[in-house]
Coordinates of C-alpha atoms and ligand atoms in Angstrom, one line a residue:
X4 CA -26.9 -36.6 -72.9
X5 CA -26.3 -32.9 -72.4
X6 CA -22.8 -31.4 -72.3
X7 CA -23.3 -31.1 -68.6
X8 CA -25.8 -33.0 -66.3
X9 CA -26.3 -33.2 -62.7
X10 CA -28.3 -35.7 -61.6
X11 CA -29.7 -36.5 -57.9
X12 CA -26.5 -34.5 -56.4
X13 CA -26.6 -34.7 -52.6
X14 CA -24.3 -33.3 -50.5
X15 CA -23.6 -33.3 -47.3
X16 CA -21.2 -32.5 -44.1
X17 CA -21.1 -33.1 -40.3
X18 CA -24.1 -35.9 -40.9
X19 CA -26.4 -33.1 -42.4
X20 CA -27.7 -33.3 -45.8
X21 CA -27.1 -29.8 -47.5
X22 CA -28.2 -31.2 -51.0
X23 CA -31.1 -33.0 -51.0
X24 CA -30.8 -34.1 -55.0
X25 CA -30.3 -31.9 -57.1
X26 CA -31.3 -32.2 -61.2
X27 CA -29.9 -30.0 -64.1
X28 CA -28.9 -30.5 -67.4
X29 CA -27.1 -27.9 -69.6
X30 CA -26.5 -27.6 -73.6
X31 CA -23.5 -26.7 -74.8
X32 CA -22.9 -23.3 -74.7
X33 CA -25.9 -22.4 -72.9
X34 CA -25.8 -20.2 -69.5
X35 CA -28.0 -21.1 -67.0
X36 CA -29.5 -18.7 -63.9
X37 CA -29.6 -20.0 -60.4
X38 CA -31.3 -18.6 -57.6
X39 CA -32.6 -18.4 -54.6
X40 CA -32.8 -17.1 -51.1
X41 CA -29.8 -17.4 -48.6
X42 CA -28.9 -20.3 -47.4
X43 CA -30.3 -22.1 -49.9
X44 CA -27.1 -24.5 -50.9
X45 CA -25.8 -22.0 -53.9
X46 CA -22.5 -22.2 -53.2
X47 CA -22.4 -25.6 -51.4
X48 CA -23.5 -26.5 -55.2
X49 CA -20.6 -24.7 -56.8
X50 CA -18.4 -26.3 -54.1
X51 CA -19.3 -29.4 -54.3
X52 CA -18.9 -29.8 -58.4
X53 CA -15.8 -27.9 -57.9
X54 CA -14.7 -31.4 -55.3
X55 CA -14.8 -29.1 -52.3
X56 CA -13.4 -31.8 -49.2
X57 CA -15.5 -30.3 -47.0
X58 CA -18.6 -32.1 -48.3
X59 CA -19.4 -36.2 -48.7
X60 CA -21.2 -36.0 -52.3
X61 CA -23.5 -38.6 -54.4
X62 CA -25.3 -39.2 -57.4
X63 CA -23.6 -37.7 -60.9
X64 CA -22.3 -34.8 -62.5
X65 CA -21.0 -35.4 -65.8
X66 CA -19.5 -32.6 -68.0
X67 CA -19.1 -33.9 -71.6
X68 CA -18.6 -37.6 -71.0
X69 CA -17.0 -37.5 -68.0
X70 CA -17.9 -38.2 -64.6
X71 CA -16.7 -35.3 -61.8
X72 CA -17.5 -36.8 -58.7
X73 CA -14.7 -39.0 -58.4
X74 CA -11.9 -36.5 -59.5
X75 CA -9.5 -34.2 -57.4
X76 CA -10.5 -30.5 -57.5
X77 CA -7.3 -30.3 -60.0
X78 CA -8.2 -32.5 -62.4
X79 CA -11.5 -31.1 -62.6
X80 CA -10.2 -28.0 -63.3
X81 CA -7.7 -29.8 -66.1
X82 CA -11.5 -31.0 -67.8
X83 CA -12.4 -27.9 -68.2
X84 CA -14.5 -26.5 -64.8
X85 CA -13.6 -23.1 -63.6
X86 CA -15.2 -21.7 -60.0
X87 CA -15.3 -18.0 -59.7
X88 CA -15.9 -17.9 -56.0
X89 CA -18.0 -15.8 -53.7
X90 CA -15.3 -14.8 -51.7
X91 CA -12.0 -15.2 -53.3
X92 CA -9.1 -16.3 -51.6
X93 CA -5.8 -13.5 -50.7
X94 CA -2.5 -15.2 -51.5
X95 CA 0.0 -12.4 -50.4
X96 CA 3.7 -12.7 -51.5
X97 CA 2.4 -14.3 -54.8
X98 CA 2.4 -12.1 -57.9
X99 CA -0.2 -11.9 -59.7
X100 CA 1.8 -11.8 -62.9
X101 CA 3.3 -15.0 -61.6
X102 CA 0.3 -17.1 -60.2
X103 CA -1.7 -16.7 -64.0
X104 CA 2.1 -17.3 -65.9
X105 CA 2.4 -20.8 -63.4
X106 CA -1.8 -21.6 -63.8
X107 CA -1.2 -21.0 -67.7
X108 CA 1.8 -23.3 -67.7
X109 CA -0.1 -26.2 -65.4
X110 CA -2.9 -26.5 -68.2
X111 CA -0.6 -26.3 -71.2
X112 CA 2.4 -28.6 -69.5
X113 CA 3.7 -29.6 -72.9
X114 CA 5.7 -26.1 -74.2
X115 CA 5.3 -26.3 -78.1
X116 CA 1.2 -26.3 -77.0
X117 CA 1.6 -22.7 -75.8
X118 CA 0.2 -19.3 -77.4
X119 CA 2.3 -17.4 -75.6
X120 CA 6.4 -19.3 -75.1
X121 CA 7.5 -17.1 -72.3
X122 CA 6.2 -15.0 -69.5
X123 CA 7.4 -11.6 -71.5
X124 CA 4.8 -12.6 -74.3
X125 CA 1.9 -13.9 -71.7
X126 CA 1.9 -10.6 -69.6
X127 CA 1.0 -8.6 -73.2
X128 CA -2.0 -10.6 -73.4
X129 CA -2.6 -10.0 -69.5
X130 CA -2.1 -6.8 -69.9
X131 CA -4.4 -6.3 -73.1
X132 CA -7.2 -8.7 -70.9
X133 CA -6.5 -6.3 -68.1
X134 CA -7.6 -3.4 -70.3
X135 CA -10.7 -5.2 -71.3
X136 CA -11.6 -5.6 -68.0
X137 CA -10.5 -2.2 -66.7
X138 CA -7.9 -3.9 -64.2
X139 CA -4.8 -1.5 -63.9
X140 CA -1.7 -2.9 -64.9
X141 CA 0.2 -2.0 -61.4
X142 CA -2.5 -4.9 -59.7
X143 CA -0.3 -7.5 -61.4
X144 CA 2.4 -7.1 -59.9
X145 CA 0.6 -7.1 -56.5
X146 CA 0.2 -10.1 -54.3
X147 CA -2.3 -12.4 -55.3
X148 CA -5.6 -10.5 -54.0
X149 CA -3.5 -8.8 -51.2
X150 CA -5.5 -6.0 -50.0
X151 CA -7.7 -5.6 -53.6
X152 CA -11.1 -4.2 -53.1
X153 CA -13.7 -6.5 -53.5
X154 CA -14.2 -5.5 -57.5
X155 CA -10.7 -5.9 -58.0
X156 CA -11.2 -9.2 -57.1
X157 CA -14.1 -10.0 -59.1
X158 CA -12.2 -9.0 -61.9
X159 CA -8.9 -10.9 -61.2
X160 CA -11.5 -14.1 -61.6
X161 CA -12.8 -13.2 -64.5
X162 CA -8.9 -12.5 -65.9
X163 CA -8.2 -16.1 -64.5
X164 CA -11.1 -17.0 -66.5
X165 CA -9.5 -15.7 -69.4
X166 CA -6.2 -17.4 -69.0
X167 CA -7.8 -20.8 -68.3
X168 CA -10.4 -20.9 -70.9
X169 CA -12.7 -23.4 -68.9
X170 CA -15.7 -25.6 -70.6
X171 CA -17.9 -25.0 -68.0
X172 CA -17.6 -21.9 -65.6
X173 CA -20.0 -21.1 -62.9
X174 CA -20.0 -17.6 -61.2
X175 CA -21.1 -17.9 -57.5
X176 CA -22.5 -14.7 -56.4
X177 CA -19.5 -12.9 -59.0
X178 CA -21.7 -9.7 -58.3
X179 CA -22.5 -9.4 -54.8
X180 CA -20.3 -6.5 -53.3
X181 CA -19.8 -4.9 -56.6
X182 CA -20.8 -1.3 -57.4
X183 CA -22.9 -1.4 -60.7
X184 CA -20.1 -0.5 -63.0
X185 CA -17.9 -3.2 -61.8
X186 CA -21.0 -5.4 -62.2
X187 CA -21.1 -4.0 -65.9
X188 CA -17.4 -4.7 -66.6
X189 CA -17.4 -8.5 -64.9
X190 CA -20.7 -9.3 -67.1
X191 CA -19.2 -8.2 -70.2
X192 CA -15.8 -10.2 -69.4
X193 CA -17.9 -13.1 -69.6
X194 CA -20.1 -12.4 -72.1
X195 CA -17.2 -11.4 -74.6
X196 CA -15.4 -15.1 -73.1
X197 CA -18.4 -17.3 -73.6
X198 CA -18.8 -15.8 -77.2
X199 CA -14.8 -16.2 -78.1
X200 CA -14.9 -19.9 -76.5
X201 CA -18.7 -21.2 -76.5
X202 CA -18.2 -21.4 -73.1
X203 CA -21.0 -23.2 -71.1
X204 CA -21.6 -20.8 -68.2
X205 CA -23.9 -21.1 -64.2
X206 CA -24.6 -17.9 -62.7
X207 CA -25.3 -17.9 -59.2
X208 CA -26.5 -15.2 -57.9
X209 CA -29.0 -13.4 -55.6
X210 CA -29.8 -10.3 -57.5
X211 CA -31.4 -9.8 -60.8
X212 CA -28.8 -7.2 -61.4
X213 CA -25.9 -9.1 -62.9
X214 CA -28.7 -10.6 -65.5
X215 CA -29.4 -7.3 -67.3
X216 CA -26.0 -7.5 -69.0
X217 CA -26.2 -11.5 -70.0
X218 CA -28.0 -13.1 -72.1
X219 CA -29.5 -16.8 -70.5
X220 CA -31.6 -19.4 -71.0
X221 CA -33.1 -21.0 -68.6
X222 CA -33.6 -20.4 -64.6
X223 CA -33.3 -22.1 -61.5
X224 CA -34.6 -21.7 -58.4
X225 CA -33.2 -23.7 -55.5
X226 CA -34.9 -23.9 -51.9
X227 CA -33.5 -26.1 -48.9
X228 CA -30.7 -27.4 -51.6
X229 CA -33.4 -28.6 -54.0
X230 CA -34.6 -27.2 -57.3
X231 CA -38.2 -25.7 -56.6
X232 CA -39.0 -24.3 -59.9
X233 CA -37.4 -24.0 -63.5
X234 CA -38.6 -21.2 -66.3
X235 CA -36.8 -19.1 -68.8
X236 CA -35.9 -15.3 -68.1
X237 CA -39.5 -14.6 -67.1
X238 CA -39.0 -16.1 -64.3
X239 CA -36.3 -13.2 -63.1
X240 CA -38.8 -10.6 -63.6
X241 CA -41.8 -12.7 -61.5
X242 CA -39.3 -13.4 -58.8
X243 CA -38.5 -9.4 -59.0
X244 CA -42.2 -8.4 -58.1
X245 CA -43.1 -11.3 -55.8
X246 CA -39.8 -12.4 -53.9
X247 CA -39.1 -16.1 -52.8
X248 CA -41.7 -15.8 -50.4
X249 CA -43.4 -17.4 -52.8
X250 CA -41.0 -20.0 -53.8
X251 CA -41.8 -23.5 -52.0
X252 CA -39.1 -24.5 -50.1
Ligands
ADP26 P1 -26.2 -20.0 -50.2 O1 -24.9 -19.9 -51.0 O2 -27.4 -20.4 -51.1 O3 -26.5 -18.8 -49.4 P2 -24.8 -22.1 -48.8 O4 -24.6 -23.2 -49.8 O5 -23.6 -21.3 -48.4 O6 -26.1 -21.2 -49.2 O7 -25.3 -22.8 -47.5 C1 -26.4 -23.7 -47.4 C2 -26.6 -24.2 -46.0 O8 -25.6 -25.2 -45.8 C3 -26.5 -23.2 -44.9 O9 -27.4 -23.5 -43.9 C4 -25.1 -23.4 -44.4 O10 -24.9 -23.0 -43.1 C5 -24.8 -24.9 -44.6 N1 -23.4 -25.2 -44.9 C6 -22.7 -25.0 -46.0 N2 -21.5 -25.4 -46.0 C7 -21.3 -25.9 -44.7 C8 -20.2 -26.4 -44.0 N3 -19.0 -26.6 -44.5 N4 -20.4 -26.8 -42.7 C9 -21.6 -26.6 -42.1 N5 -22.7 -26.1 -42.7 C10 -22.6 -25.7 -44.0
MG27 MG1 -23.5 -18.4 -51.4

């Protein structure tokens, strides 16, 4: 079985079916492109393998050996998953500094496990990531994505990212509101991440942009929360020229 595999996912809320079965299978390592037009149940996907409560879910998703579907969105997270959302969530009063020391301290609970023993040592590898990812230092000390601009946020994922050092991450829409340098930056964060940690990686997103600074290896398209059609990266450039008008759905 492959390191991560979806099979017949359906998903639905308020009696209607969002997912209508969705298929996908994933090697180790391997970063996979999903498409399509709005609407289309991107992010419901990301939500629903993240254990969302918003949505009744079926059929399996099972990232190496084990079965998601029947976990809490925490333990999920504990095997490995990592959701870099769309629209990231503003949690003023908390420090930033503070919210990665306590998420760093949830997924290494037992002390003598931990790189870095106290909060002194973890914010010189924050701030060296922060660097990386040309976040400035003063953000830290801000409230958790309390009035950041929407590339400040992007990149305060990808940092969490960094922290939590997830199996499987999936990137819904991680470029949508970012300028093109940003775009460049937040790519390369999780290019240098997947290299460092062979870290299995979904990119949602609705723009071929994002793509030109990641390499891939196989793309999605969904329609109507199914997937319509699968291909490698020349699929990007024939969706480029014809648009999803061409995609059933
Ligand atoms: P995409 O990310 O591809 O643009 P979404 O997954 O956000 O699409 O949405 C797919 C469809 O499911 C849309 O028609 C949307 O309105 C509907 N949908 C998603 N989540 C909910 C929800 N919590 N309640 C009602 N409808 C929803
Ligand atoms: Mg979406």
């Amino acid at each position: 079985m492959s390191f991560f595999s979806v099979k017949d996912l359906r998903a639905s809320t308020d009696g209607q079916e969002i997912l209508q079965g969705i298929n996908l299978d994933i090697e180790e390592g391997k970063t996979v492109v999903v498409m399509g037009p709005n609407g289309s149940g991107k992010s419901t996907l990301s939500n629903v393998l993240a254990g969302h409560p918003d949505y009744q879910a079926t059929g399996s998703a099972i990232l190496a050996g084990k079965e998601l579907l029947n976990m809490s969105p925490d333990e999920r997270a504990r095997e490995g998953l990592f959701l870099a959302f769309q629209y990231p969530v503003e949690i003023p009063g908390v420090k930033v500094l503070n919210f990665l020391w306590t998420v760093y301290t949830q997924k290494y609970p037992d002390r003598s496990k931990r790189k870095y023993v106290s909060i002194v040592e973890f914010r010189d590898f924050l701030f060296e990531k922060a660097t990386e990812l040309d976040i400035a230092k003063k953000l830290l000390d801000r409230g958790l994505n309390e009035g950041f601009s929407g590339g400040e946020k992007k990149r305060l994922e990808i940092l969490q990212m960094a922290v939590l050092e997830p199996k499987l991450a999936i990137l819904d829409e991680t470029d949508s509101g970012l300028d093109i340098d940003a775009i460049r930056i937040v790519a390369r964060g999780v290019a240098a991440l997947k290299k460092q940690l062979n870290m299995t990686v979904i990119v949602i997103t609705h723009y071929q942009r994002i793509l030109q600074y990641l390499t891939y290896d196989e793309v999605l398209i969904v329609s109507s929360g199914r997937v319509v059609k699968t291909g490698g990266p020349e699929l990007v450039a024939e969706l480029e020229k014809t648009g999803y008008g061409q995609i059933r759905s």
